[in-house]
PDB file of C-alpha atoms in Angstrom:
ATOM      1  CA  UNK A   1     110.242 216.643 213.609  1.00  0.00           C
ATOM      2  CA  UNK A   2     106.790 215.168 214.452  1.00  0.00           C
ATOM      3  CA  UNK A   3     106.675 211.728 212.792  1.00  0.00           C
ATOM      4  CA  UNK A   4     109.785 210.035 211.410  1.00  0.00           C
ATOM      5  CA  UNK A   5     109.301 206.859 209.399  1.00  0.00           C
ATOM      6  CA  UNK A   6     112.378 204.613 208.920  1.00  0.00           C
ATOM      7  CA  UNK A   7     111.558 201.890 206.400  1.00  0.00           C
ATOM      8  CA  UNK A   8     111.208 200.630 202.834  1.00  0.00           C
ATOM      9  CA  UNK A   9     110.184 202.151 199.491  1.00  0.00           C
ATOM     10  CA  UNK A  10     109.253 200.092 196.514  1.00  0.00           C
ATOM     11  CA  UNK A  11     107.738 200.356 193.043  1.00  0.00           C
ATOM     12  CA  UNK A  12     104.634 198.146 193.000  1.00  0.00           C
ATOM     13  CA  UNK A  13     103.722 196.196 189.864  1.00  0.00           C
ATOM     14  CA  UNK A  14     100.044 195.390 190.302  1.00  0.00           C
ATOM     15  CA  UNK A  15      98.161 192.777 188.297  1.00  0.00           C
ATOM     16  CA  UNK A  16      94.326 192.558 188.640  1.00  0.00           C
ATOM     17  CA  UNK A  17      92.639 189.208 188.038  1.00  0.00           C
ATOM     18  CA  UNK A  18      89.204 187.681 188.773  1.00  0.00           C
ATOM     19  CA  UNK A  19      90.798 185.762 191.673  1.00  0.00           C
ATOM     20  CA  UNK A  20      94.147 184.767 193.171  1.00  0.00           C
ATOM     21  CA  UNK A  21      95.518 181.796 191.233  1.00  0.00           C
ATOM     22  CA  UNK A  22      96.413 178.601 193.047  1.00  0.00           C
ATOM     23  CA  UNK A  23      99.883 176.878 192.986  1.00  0.00           C
ATOM     24  CA  UNK A  24     100.809 175.887 189.425  1.00  0.00           C
ATOM     25  CA  UNK A  25      97.667 177.548 187.968  1.00  0.00           C
ATOM     26  CA  UNK A  26      97.646 180.094 185.101  1.00  0.00           C
ATOM     27  CA  UNK A  27      94.701 182.478 184.751  1.00  0.00           C
ATOM     28  CA  UNK A  28      94.072 185.529 182.617  1.00  0.00           C
ATOM     29  CA  UNK A  29      94.507 188.960 184.233  1.00  0.00           C
ATOM     30  CA  UNK A  30      92.380 191.975 183.526  1.00  0.00           C
ATOM     31  CA  UNK A  31      94.730 194.888 184.074  1.00  0.00           C
ATOM     32  CA  UNK A  32      98.331 195.805 185.031  1.00  0.00           C
ATOM     33  CA  UNK A  33      99.632 199.023 186.602  1.00  0.00           C
ATOM     34  CA  UNK A  34     102.542 200.483 188.524  1.00  0.00           C
ATOM     35  CA  UNK A  35     102.098 202.287 191.840  1.00  0.00           C
ATOM     36  CA  UNK A  36     104.440 203.715 194.463  1.00  0.00           C
ATOM     37  CA  UNK A  37     104.668 201.452 197.462  1.00  0.00           C
ATOM     38  CA  UNK A  38     106.876 199.903 200.182  1.00  0.00           C
ATOM     39  CA  UNK A  39     105.584 199.722 203.727  1.00  0.00           C
ATOM     40  CA  UNK A  40     107.771 202.529 204.973  1.00  0.00           C
ATOM     41  CA  UNK A  41     106.855 204.881 202.165  1.00  0.00           C
ATOM     42  CA  UNK A  42     103.172 203.990 202.293  1.00  0.00           C
ATOM     43  CA  UNK A  43     103.107 204.688 206.062  1.00  0.00           C
ATOM     44  CA  UNK A  44     104.936 208.010 205.552  1.00  0.00           C
ATOM     45  CA  UNK A  45     102.358 208.975 202.964  1.00  0.00           C
ATOM     46  CA  UNK A  46      99.603 207.924 205.387  1.00  0.00           C
ATOM     47  CA  UNK A  47     101.085 210.113 208.147  1.00  0.00           C
ATOM     48  CA  UNK A  48     101.678 213.048 205.783  1.00  0.00           C
ATOM     49  CA  UNK A  49      98.182 213.008 204.294  1.00  0.00           C
ATOM     50  CA  UNK A  50      96.783 212.740 207.809  1.00  0.00           C
ATOM     51  CA  UNK A  51      98.373 216.090 208.621  1.00  0.00           C
ATOM     52  CA  UNK A  52     101.589 215.238 210.430  1.00  0.00           C
ATOM     53  CA  UNK A  53     104.924 216.867 209.731  1.00  0.00           C
ATOM     54  CA  UNK A  54     106.535 213.709 208.402  1.00  0.00           C
ATOM     55  CA  UNK A  55     110.079 212.696 207.467  1.00  0.00           C
ATOM     56  CA  UNK A  56     110.945 209.485 205.591  1.00  0.00           C
ATOM     57  CA  UNK A  57     114.342 207.854 206.022  1.00  0.00           C
ATOM     58  CA  UNK A  58     115.119 205.071 203.578  1.00  0.00           C
ATOM     59  CA  UNK A  59     117.167 203.980 200.490  1.00  0.00           C
ATOM     60  CA  UNK A  60     116.579 204.030 196.747  1.00  0.00           C
ATOM     61  CA  UNK A  61     118.547 202.829 193.795  1.00  0.00           C
ATOM     62  CA  UNK A  62     120.090 205.071 191.131  1.00  0.00           C
ATOM     63  CA  UNK A  63     117.351 204.380 188.605  1.00  0.00           C
ATOM     64  CA  UNK A  64     114.158 205.779 187.025  1.00  0.00           C
ATOM     65  CA  UNK A  65     111.919 204.305 189.784  1.00  0.00           C
ATOM     66  CA  UNK A  66     113.658 206.434 192.452  1.00  0.00           C
ATOM     67  CA  UNK A  67     112.584 209.763 190.968  1.00  0.00           C
ATOM     68  CA  UNK A  68     108.996 208.664 190.700  1.00  0.00           C
ATOM     69  CA  UNK A  69     108.878 207.367 194.227  1.00  0.00           C
ATOM     70  CA  UNK A  70     110.422 210.501 195.674  1.00  0.00           C
ATOM     71  CA  UNK A  71     107.878 212.621 193.803  1.00  0.00           C
ATOM     72  CA  UNK A  72     105.010 210.626 195.335  1.00  0.00           C
ATOM     73  CA  UNK A  73     106.387 211.062 198.837  1.00  0.00           C
ATOM     74  CA  UNK A  74     107.017 214.768 198.437  1.00  0.00           C
ATOM     75  CA  UNK A  75     103.547 215.227 196.868  1.00  0.00           C
ATOM     76  CA  UNK A  76     102.084 213.896 200.112  1.00  0.00           C
ATOM     77  CA  UNK A  77     103.981 216.526 202.089  1.00  0.00           C
ATOM     78  CA  UNK A  78     106.692 214.134 203.249  1.00  0.00           C
ATOM     79  CA  UNK A  79     110.255 215.410 203.768  1.00  0.00           C
ATOM     80  CA  UNK A  80     112.532 212.790 202.145  1.00  0.00           C
ATOM     81  CA  UNK A  81     115.950 211.997 203.625  1.00  0.00           C
ATOM     82  CA  UNK A  82     116.935 209.047 201.464  1.00  0.00           C
ATOM     83  CA  UNK A  83     120.298 207.561 200.572  1.00  0.00           C
ATOM     84  CA  UNK A  84     121.253 206.114 197.148  1.00  0.00           C
ATOM     85  CA  UNK A  85     122.353 202.449 197.054  1.00  0.00           C
ATOM     86  CA  UNK A  86     124.403 200.622 194.426  1.00  0.00           C
ATOM     87  CA  UNK A  87     121.518 198.175 193.755  1.00  0.00           C
ATOM     88  CA  UNK A  88     118.086 198.761 192.159  1.00  0.00           C
ATOM     89  CA  UNK A  89     115.206 200.335 193.985  1.00  0.00           C
ATOM     90  CA  UNK A  90     113.005 197.815 195.782  1.00  0.00           C
ATOM     91  CA  UNK A  91     110.053 196.271 193.888  1.00  0.00           C
ATOM     92  CA  UNK A  92     106.878 194.378 194.742  1.00  0.00           C
ATOM     93  CA  UNK A  93     104.817 192.116 192.571  1.00  0.00           C
ATOM     94  CA  UNK A  94     101.149 192.122 193.611  1.00  0.00           C
ATOM     95  CA  UNK A  95      98.145 190.229 192.358  1.00  0.00           C
ATOM     96  CA  UNK A  96      94.726 191.587 193.357  1.00  0.00           C
ATOM     97  CA  UNK A  97      91.512 189.581 192.974  1.00  0.00           C
ATOM     98  CA  UNK A  98      88.046 190.989 192.294  1.00  0.00           C
ATOM     99  CA  UNK A  99      87.256 190.509 195.954  1.00  0.00           C
ATOM    100  CA  UNK A 100      90.004 192.969 196.920  1.00  0.00           C
ATOM    101  CA  UNK A 101      92.309 190.325 198.427  1.00  0.00           C
ATOM    102  CA  UNK A 102      95.942 190.200 197.317  1.00  0.00           C
ATOM    103  CA  UNK A 103      99.191 188.198 197.346  1.00  0.00           C
ATOM    104  CA  UNK A 104     102.514 190.029 197.311  1.00  0.00           C
ATOM    105  CA  UNK A 105     106.196 189.156 196.600  1.00  0.00           C
ATOM    106  CA  UNK A 106     108.713 191.824 197.619  1.00  0.00           C
ATOM    107  CA  UNK A 107     112.275 192.099 196.195  1.00  0.00           C
ATOM    108  CA  UNK A 108     114.026 194.393 198.745  1.00  0.00           C
ATOM    109  CA  UNK A 109     116.749 195.843 196.502  1.00  0.00           C
ATOM    110  CA  UNK A 110     118.033 199.047 197.998  1.00  0.00           C
ATOM    111  CA  UNK A 111     116.074 198.553 201.159  1.00  0.00           C
ATOM    112  CA  UNK A 112     118.395 195.778 202.235  1.00  0.00           C
ATOM    113  CA  UNK A 113     121.335 198.231 202.284  1.00  0.00           C
ATOM    114  CA  UNK A 114     120.116 200.030 205.428  1.00  0.00           C
ATOM    115  CA  UNK A 115     121.971 197.921 207.983  1.00  0.00           C
ATOM    116  CA  UNK A 116     122.599 200.904 210.298  1.00  0.00           C
ATOM    117  CA  UNK A 117     121.790 204.595 210.388  1.00  0.00           C
ATOM    118  CA  UNK A 118     124.178 207.399 209.480  1.00  0.00           C
ATOM    119  CA  UNK A 119     124.778 210.204 212.033  1.00  0.00           C
ATOM    120  CA  UNK A 120     122.492 212.653 210.130  1.00  0.00           C
ATOM    121  CA  UNK A 121     119.770 210.023 210.112  1.00  0.00           C
ATOM    122  CA  UNK A 122     120.190 209.470 213.881  1.00  0.00           C
ATOM    123  CA  UNK A 123     119.808 213.187 214.446  1.00  0.00           C
ATOM    124  CA  UNK A 124     116.502 213.101 212.495  1.00  0.00           C
ATOM    125  CA  UNK A 125     115.229 210.116 214.519  1.00  0.00           C
ATOM    126  CA  UNK A 126     116.261 211.697 217.819  1.00  0.00           C
ATOM    127  CA  UNK A 127     114.188 214.780 216.986  1.00  0.00           C
ATOM    128  CA  UNK A 128     110.968 212.848 216.342  1.00  0.00           C
ATOM    129  CA  UNK A 129     107.939 212.820 218.685  1.00  0.00           C
ATOM    130  CA  UNK A 130     106.862 209.534 216.957  1.00  0.00           C
ATOM    131  CA  UNK A 131     109.161 206.967 215.345  1.00  0.00           C
ATOM    132  CA  UNK A 132     107.362 204.501 213.059  1.00  0.00           C
ATOM    133  CA  UNK A 133     109.048 201.363 211.667  1.00  0.00           C
ATOM    134  CA  UNK A 134     108.166 198.186 209.778  1.00  0.00           C
ATOM    135  CA  UNK A 135     109.995 194.972 208.836  1.00  0.00           C
ATOM    136  CA  UNK A 136     111.075 195.450 205.245  1.00  0.00           C
ATOM    137  CA  UNK A 137     114.529 196.691 206.208  1.00  0.00           C
ATOM    138  CA  UNK A 138     117.324 194.914 208.167  1.00  0.00           C
ATOM    139  CA  UNK A 139     116.486 194.570 211.812  1.00  0.00           C
ATOM    140  CA  UNK A 140     119.910 195.988 212.836  1.00  0.00           C
ATOM    141  CA  UNK A 141     118.896 199.405 211.498  1.00  0.00           C
ATOM    142  CA  UNK A 142     115.569 199.224 213.358  1.00  0.00           C
ATOM    143  CA  UNK A 143     117.348 198.549 216.647  1.00  0.00           C
ATOM    144  CA  UNK A 144     119.671 201.408 215.897  1.00  0.00           C
ATOM    145  CA  UNK A 145     116.751 203.754 215.247  1.00  0.00           C
ATOM    146  CA  UNK A 146     114.760 202.619 218.317  1.00  0.00           C
ATOM    147  CA  UNK A 147     117.843 203.103 220.574  1.00  0.00           C
ATOM    148  CA  UNK A 148     118.316 206.605 219.170  1.00  0.00           C
ATOM    149  CA  UNK A 149     114.654 207.654 219.477  1.00  0.00           C
ATOM    150  CA  UNK A 150     113.611 210.082 222.225  1.00  0.00           C
ATOM    151  CA  UNK A 151     109.874 209.930 221.445  1.00  0.00           C
ATOM    152  CA  UNK A 152     107.243 207.193 221.203  1.00  0.00           C
ATOM    153  CA  UNK A 153     108.516 204.111 219.272  1.00  0.00           C
ATOM    154  CA  UNK A 154     105.905 202.293 217.111  1.00  0.00           C
ATOM    155  CA  UNK A 155     106.736 199.004 215.379  1.00  0.00           C
ATOM    156  CA  UNK A 156     104.472 197.511 212.763  1.00  0.00           C
ATOM    157  CA  UNK A 157     105.700 193.884 212.838  1.00  0.00           C
ATOM    158  CA  UNK A 158     104.960 193.347 209.148  1.00  0.00           C
ATOM    159  CA  UNK A 159     105.713 191.517 207.045  1.00  0.00           C
ATOM    160  CA  UNK A 160     105.785 188.710 209.537  1.00  0.00           C
ATOM    161  CA  UNK A 161     109.222 187.501 210.640  1.00  0.00           C
ATOM    162  CA  UNK A 162     111.076 186.945 213.862  1.00  0.00           C
ATOM    163  CA  UNK A 163     111.509 190.050 215.989  1.00  0.00           C
ATOM    164  CA  UNK A 164     114.563 190.093 218.195  1.00  0.00           C
ATOM    165  CA  UNK A 165     114.116 190.637 221.984  1.00  0.00           C
ATOM    166  CA  UNK A 166     116.545 193.553 221.680  1.00  0.00           C
ATOM    167  CA  UNK A 167     114.092 195.330 219.339  1.00  0.00           C
ATOM    168  CA  UNK A 168     110.925 194.436 221.260  1.00  0.00           C
ATOM    169  CA  UNK A 169     112.525 195.811 224.475  1.00  0.00           C
ATOM    170  CA  UNK A 170     112.673 199.240 222.809  1.00  0.00           C
ATOM    171  CA  UNK A 171     109.133 199.333 221.428  1.00  0.00           C
ATOM    172  CA  UNK A 172     106.390 201.342 223.067  1.00  0.00           C
ATOM    173  CA  UNK A 173     103.504 200.384 220.772  1.00  0.00           C
ATOM    174  CA  UNK A 174     103.399 197.121 218.750  1.00  0.00           C
ATOM    175  CA  UNK A 175     101.021 197.098 215.735  1.00  0.00           C
ATOM    176  CA  UNK A 176     100.117 193.664 214.322  1.00  0.00           C
ATOM    177  CA  UNK A 177      97.369 191.792 212.587  1.00  0.00           C
ATOM    178  CA  UNK A 178      96.143 188.395 213.828  1.00  0.00           C
ATOM    179  CA  UNK A 179      98.609 186.466 211.625  1.00  0.00           C
ATOM    180  CA  UNK A 180     101.543 188.510 212.783  1.00  0.00           C
ATOM    181  CA  UNK A 181     100.419 188.312 216.416  1.00  0.00           C
ATOM    182  CA  UNK A 182     100.123 184.498 216.132  1.00  0.00           C
ATOM    183  CA  UNK A 183     103.648 184.282 214.682  1.00  0.00           C
ATOM    184  CA  UNK A 184     105.061 186.334 217.524  1.00  0.00           C
ATOM    185  CA  UNK A 185     103.100 184.242 219.997  1.00  0.00           C
ATOM    186  CA  UNK A 186     104.364 180.994 218.404  1.00  0.00           C
ATOM    187  CA  UNK A 187     100.836 179.633 217.663  1.00  0.00           C
ATOM    188  CA  UNK A 188      97.348 180.883 216.755  1.00  0.00           C
ATOM    189  CA  UNK A 189      95.072 181.857 219.664  1.00  0.00           C
ATOM    190  CA  UNK A 190      91.943 183.968 220.355  1.00  0.00           C
ATOM    191  CA  UNK A 191      92.521 187.721 220.021  1.00  0.00           C
ATOM    192  CA  UNK A 192      92.272 188.333 223.748  1.00  0.00           C
ATOM    193  CA  UNK A 193      94.836 185.690 224.541  1.00  0.00           C
ATOM    194  CA  UNK A 194      97.250 186.983 221.868  1.00  0.00           C
ATOM    195  CA  UNK A 195      97.038 190.433 223.413  1.00  0.00           C
ATOM    196  CA  UNK A 196      97.798 189.143 226.919  1.00  0.00           C
ATOM    197  CA  UNK A 197     100.878 187.326 225.597  1.00  0.00           C
ATOM    198  CA  UNK A 198     102.114 190.332 223.591  1.00  0.00           C
ATOM    199  CA  UNK A 199     101.712 192.673 226.570  1.00  0.00           C
ATOM    200  CA  UNK A 200     104.332 190.552 228.366  1.00  0.00           C
ATOM    201  CA  UNK A 201     106.831 191.826 225.747  1.00  0.00           C
ATOM    202  CA  UNK A 202     105.687 195.447 225.016  1.00  0.00           C
ATOM    203  CA  UNK A 203     103.772 198.123 226.956  1.00  0.00           C
ATOM    204  CA  UNK A 204     100.969 198.593 224.380  1.00  0.00           C
ATOM    205  CA  UNK A 205      99.444 196.631 221.475  1.00  0.00           C
ATOM    206  CA  UNK A 206      97.249 197.610 218.523  1.00  0.00           C
ATOM    207  CA  UNK A 207      95.805 194.379 217.079  1.00  0.00           C
ATOM    208  CA  UNK A 208      94.107 194.939 213.732  1.00  0.00           C
ATOM    209  CA  UNK A 209      91.293 192.508 212.800  1.00  0.00           C
ATOM    210  CA  UNK A 210      90.346 193.447 209.233  1.00  0.00           C
ATOM    211  CA  UNK A 211      86.615 193.774 208.795  1.00  0.00           C
ATOM    212  CA  UNK A 212      86.167 193.311 212.560  1.00  0.00           C
ATOM    213  CA  UNK A 213      88.120 196.450 213.342  1.00  0.00           C
ATOM    214  CA  UNK A 214      90.896 196.493 215.944  1.00  0.00           C
ATOM    215  CA  UNK A 215      91.612 196.055 219.627  1.00  0.00           C
ATOM    216  CA  UNK A 216      93.744 198.467 221.664  1.00  0.00           C
ATOM    217  CA  UNK A 217      95.537 197.268 224.830  1.00  0.00           C
ATOM    218  CA  UNK A 218      97.851 198.802 227.371  1.00  0.00           C
ATOM    219  CA  UNK A 219      99.355 197.075 230.306  1.00  0.00           C
ATOM    220  CA  UNK A 220      97.211 197.383 233.391  1.00  0.00           C
ATOM    221  CA  UNK A 221      94.000 198.301 231.494  1.00  0.00           C
ATOM    222  CA  UNK A 222      91.228 196.327 229.783  1.00  0.00           C
ATOM    223  CA  UNK A 223      91.399 196.143 225.949  1.00  0.00           C
ATOM    224  CA  UNK A 224      89.267 198.489 223.948  1.00  0.00           C
ATOM    225  CA  UNK A 225      87.469 197.346 220.783  1.00  0.00           C
ATOM    226  CA  UNK A 226      87.309 199.663 217.772  1.00  0.00           C
ATOM    227  CA  UNK A 227      84.680 198.671 215.194  1.00  0.00           C
ATOM    228  CA  UNK A 228      85.416 198.839 211.490  1.00  0.00           C
ATOM    229  CA  UNK A 229      83.333 200.768 208.973  1.00  0.00           C
ATOM    230  CA  UNK A 230      81.321 198.612 206.579  1.00  0.00           C
ATOM    231  CA  UNK A 231      82.575 199.234 203.080  1.00  0.00           C
ATOM    232  CA  UNK A 232      82.956 197.350 199.775  1.00  0.00           C
ATOM    233  CA  UNK A 233      86.707 196.719 199.318  1.00  0.00           C
ATOM    234  CA  UNK A 234      88.231 197.359 195.891  1.00  0.00           C
ATOM    235  CA  UNK A 235      91.890 196.846 196.862  1.00  0.00           C
ATOM    236  CA  UNK A 236      93.220 195.968 200.317  1.00  0.00           C
ATOM    237  CA  UNK A 237      96.803 196.552 199.320  1.00  0.00           C
ATOM    238  CA  UNK A 238      98.351 199.059 201.725  1.00  0.00           C
ATOM    239  CA  UNK A 239      95.303 199.275 203.976  1.00  0.00           C
ATOM    240  CA  UNK A 240      97.331 198.273 206.981  1.00  0.00           C
ATOM    241  CA  UNK A 241     100.017 200.884 206.052  1.00  0.00           C
ATOM    242  CA  UNK A 242      97.339 203.601 205.698  1.00  0.00           C
ATOM    243  CA  UNK A 243      96.148 202.638 209.254  1.00  0.00           C
ATOM    244  CA  UNK A 244      99.702 202.755 210.709  1.00  0.00           C
ATOM    245  CA  UNK A 245     100.596 206.078 209.143  1.00  0.00           C
ATOM    246  CA  UNK A 246      97.318 207.648 210.297  1.00  0.00           C
ATOM    247  CA  UNK A 247      97.731 206.165 213.758  1.00  0.00           C
ATOM    248  CA  UNK A 248     101.180 207.752 214.096  1.00  0.00           C
ATOM    249  CA  UNK A 249      99.908 211.137 212.850  1.00  0.00           C
ATOM    250  CA  UNK A 250      97.008 211.120 215.250  1.00  0.00           C
ATOM    251  CA  UNK A 251      99.217 210.126 218.181  1.00  0.00           C
ATOM    252  CA  UNK A 252     101.402 213.096 217.281  1.00  0.00           C
ATOM    253  CA  UNK A 253      98.353 215.412 217.431  1.00  0.00           C
ATOM    254  CA  UNK A 254      97.422 214.303 220.940  1.00  0.00           C
ATOM    255  CA  UNK A 255      99.006 215.624 224.075  1.00  0.00           C
ATOM    256  CA  UNK A 256     101.789 213.380 225.353  1.00  0.00           C
ATOM    257  CA  UNK A 257     100.470 213.925 228.937  1.00  0.00           C
ATOM    258  CA  UNK A 258      97.186 212.213 228.092  1.00  0.00           C
ATOM    259  CA  UNK A 259      96.862 208.569 229.115  1.00  0.00           C
ATOM    260  CA  UNK A 260      98.378 206.242 226.471  1.00  0.00           C
ATOM    261  CA  UNK A 261      95.268 204.093 226.221  1.00  0.00           C
ATOM    262  CA  UNK A 262      93.158 207.196 225.571  1.00  0.00           C
ATOM    263  CA  UNK A 263      95.600 208.484 222.994  1.00  0.00           C
ATOM    264  CA  UNK A 264      95.769 205.095 221.169  1.00  0.00           C
ATOM    265  CA  UNK A 265      91.994 204.675 221.210  1.00  0.00           C
ATOM    266  CA  UNK A 266      91.371 208.061 219.652  1.00  0.00           C
ATOM    267  CA  UNK A 267      94.167 207.522 217.144  1.00  0.00           C
ATOM    268  CA  UNK A 268      92.832 204.092 216.155  1.00  0.00           C
ATOM    269  CA  UNK A 269      89.367 205.420 215.565  1.00  0.00           C
ATOM    270  CA  UNK A 270      90.764 207.995 213.066  1.00  0.00           C
ATOM    271  CA  UNK A 271      93.087 205.354 211.495  1.00  0.00           C
ATOM    272  CA  UNK A 272      90.133 203.035 211.027  1.00  0.00           C
ATOM    273  CA  UNK A 273      88.395 205.698 208.961  1.00  0.00           C
ATOM    274  CA  UNK A 274      91.514 206.247 206.914  1.00  0.00           C
ATOM    275  CA  UNK A 275      91.868 202.555 206.047  1.00  0.00           C
ATOM    276  CA  UNK A 276      88.135 202.317 205.252  1.00  0.00           C
ATOM    277  CA  UNK A 277      88.540 204.905 202.521  1.00  0.00           C
ATOM    278  CA  UNK A 278      91.880 203.455 201.393  1.00  0.00           C
ATOM    279  CA  UNK A 279      90.394 199.970 200.641  1.00  0.00           C
ATOM    280  CA  UNK A 280      87.789 201.586 198.352  1.00  0.00           C
ATOM    281  CA  UNK A 281      90.512 202.870 196.044  1.00  0.00           C
ATOM    282  CA  UNK A 282      93.176 201.129 193.923  1.00  0.00           C
ATOM    283  CA  UNK A 283      96.869 201.206 194.798  1.00  0.00           C
ATOM    284  CA  UNK A 284      98.730 201.352 198.114  1.00  0.00           C
ATOM    285  CA  UNK A 285     100.131 204.832 198.619  1.00  0.00           C
ATOM    286  CA  UNK A 286      97.993 206.269 195.854  1.00  0.00           C
ATOM    287  CA  UNK A 287      94.793 205.097 197.581  1.00  0.00           C
ATOM    288  CA  UNK A 288      95.464 206.807 200.957  1.00  0.00           C
ATOM    289  CA  UNK A 289      93.053 209.667 201.620  1.00  0.00           C
ATOM    290  CA  UNK A 290      93.862 213.141 203.020  1.00  0.00           C
ATOM    291  CA  UNK A 291      92.727 214.249 206.469  1.00  0.00           C
ATOM    292  CA  UNK A 292      90.054 216.509 204.952  1.00  0.00           C
ATOM    293  CA  UNK A 293      88.660 213.563 202.876  1.00  0.00           C
ATOM    294  CA  UNK A 294      88.483 211.439 205.998  1.00  0.00           C
ATOM    295  CA  UNK A 295      86.721 214.031 208.120  1.00  0.00           C
ATOM    296  CA  UNK A 296      84.253 214.678 205.298  1.00  0.00           C
ATOM    297  CA  UNK A 297      83.374 210.988 204.964  1.00  0.00           C
ATOM    298  CA  UNK A 298      83.437 210.260 208.693  1.00  0.00           C
ATOM    299  CA  UNK A 299      82.815 213.508 210.626  1.00  0.00           C
ATOM    300  CA  UNK A 300      82.919 211.729 213.926  1.00  0.00           C
ATOM    301  CA  UNK A 301      86.436 210.475 213.172  1.00  0.00           C
TER     302      UNK A 301
END
């Protein structure tokens, strides 16, 4: 296997409105739709559409949502190795404003049932060149997967929550935005300072900065800044997931003997182009472009 994603899969219920309402406020929406989602599934779609041989390991309920979500994953070229839980498939409730910003509430459902991996799942993880994980499943299963992995271990520490030292000790590349980095640090700080603190815990960090791009850092080397493409965002839902999936796929394409900073820098440039196209489309997984679409829009990567 090339890229194995262990994580969540949800059905997203998306409401569009002129803006995000404040606490206690009621406003009129303009549209409602359902889209496949969940950070794990989104990132698997991102890796698959970016050209990587991708396997998704997760859990679904025994319900109508499960078939739809599996169809989306398989349509992106993802090999699905999912288990069926006795609770409903995970769901997310998302409000998107006209400026593209969003607020999200996730109900984990079947995702919460993955407390540890099965032996067949461990075999899949052990065969991966790249293991990619997020934080919408129990942390015990993530530690299990990271201990099993023989390849590069990537952790997208989102949504933000405490990450155990046991898990961080097994991570090769930590992917975080500024809010997640600040939470891991214990307080907000300038990007450069956050990176220095995080490199005390993991060998490499990819810090995403939204419209300002990202910063790549590896212990012993100076950070590298990756600029973002200037685009008009339609929907930022899943943009980070598109980035992570593409990053994993591009790392898989590079030679493992190449310097890690060089590999991460090249991968982040491609992932930046993927997320730039993704935010110009509605939906999370449904908005993620293919590799050919990315190279056509951004020939330089």
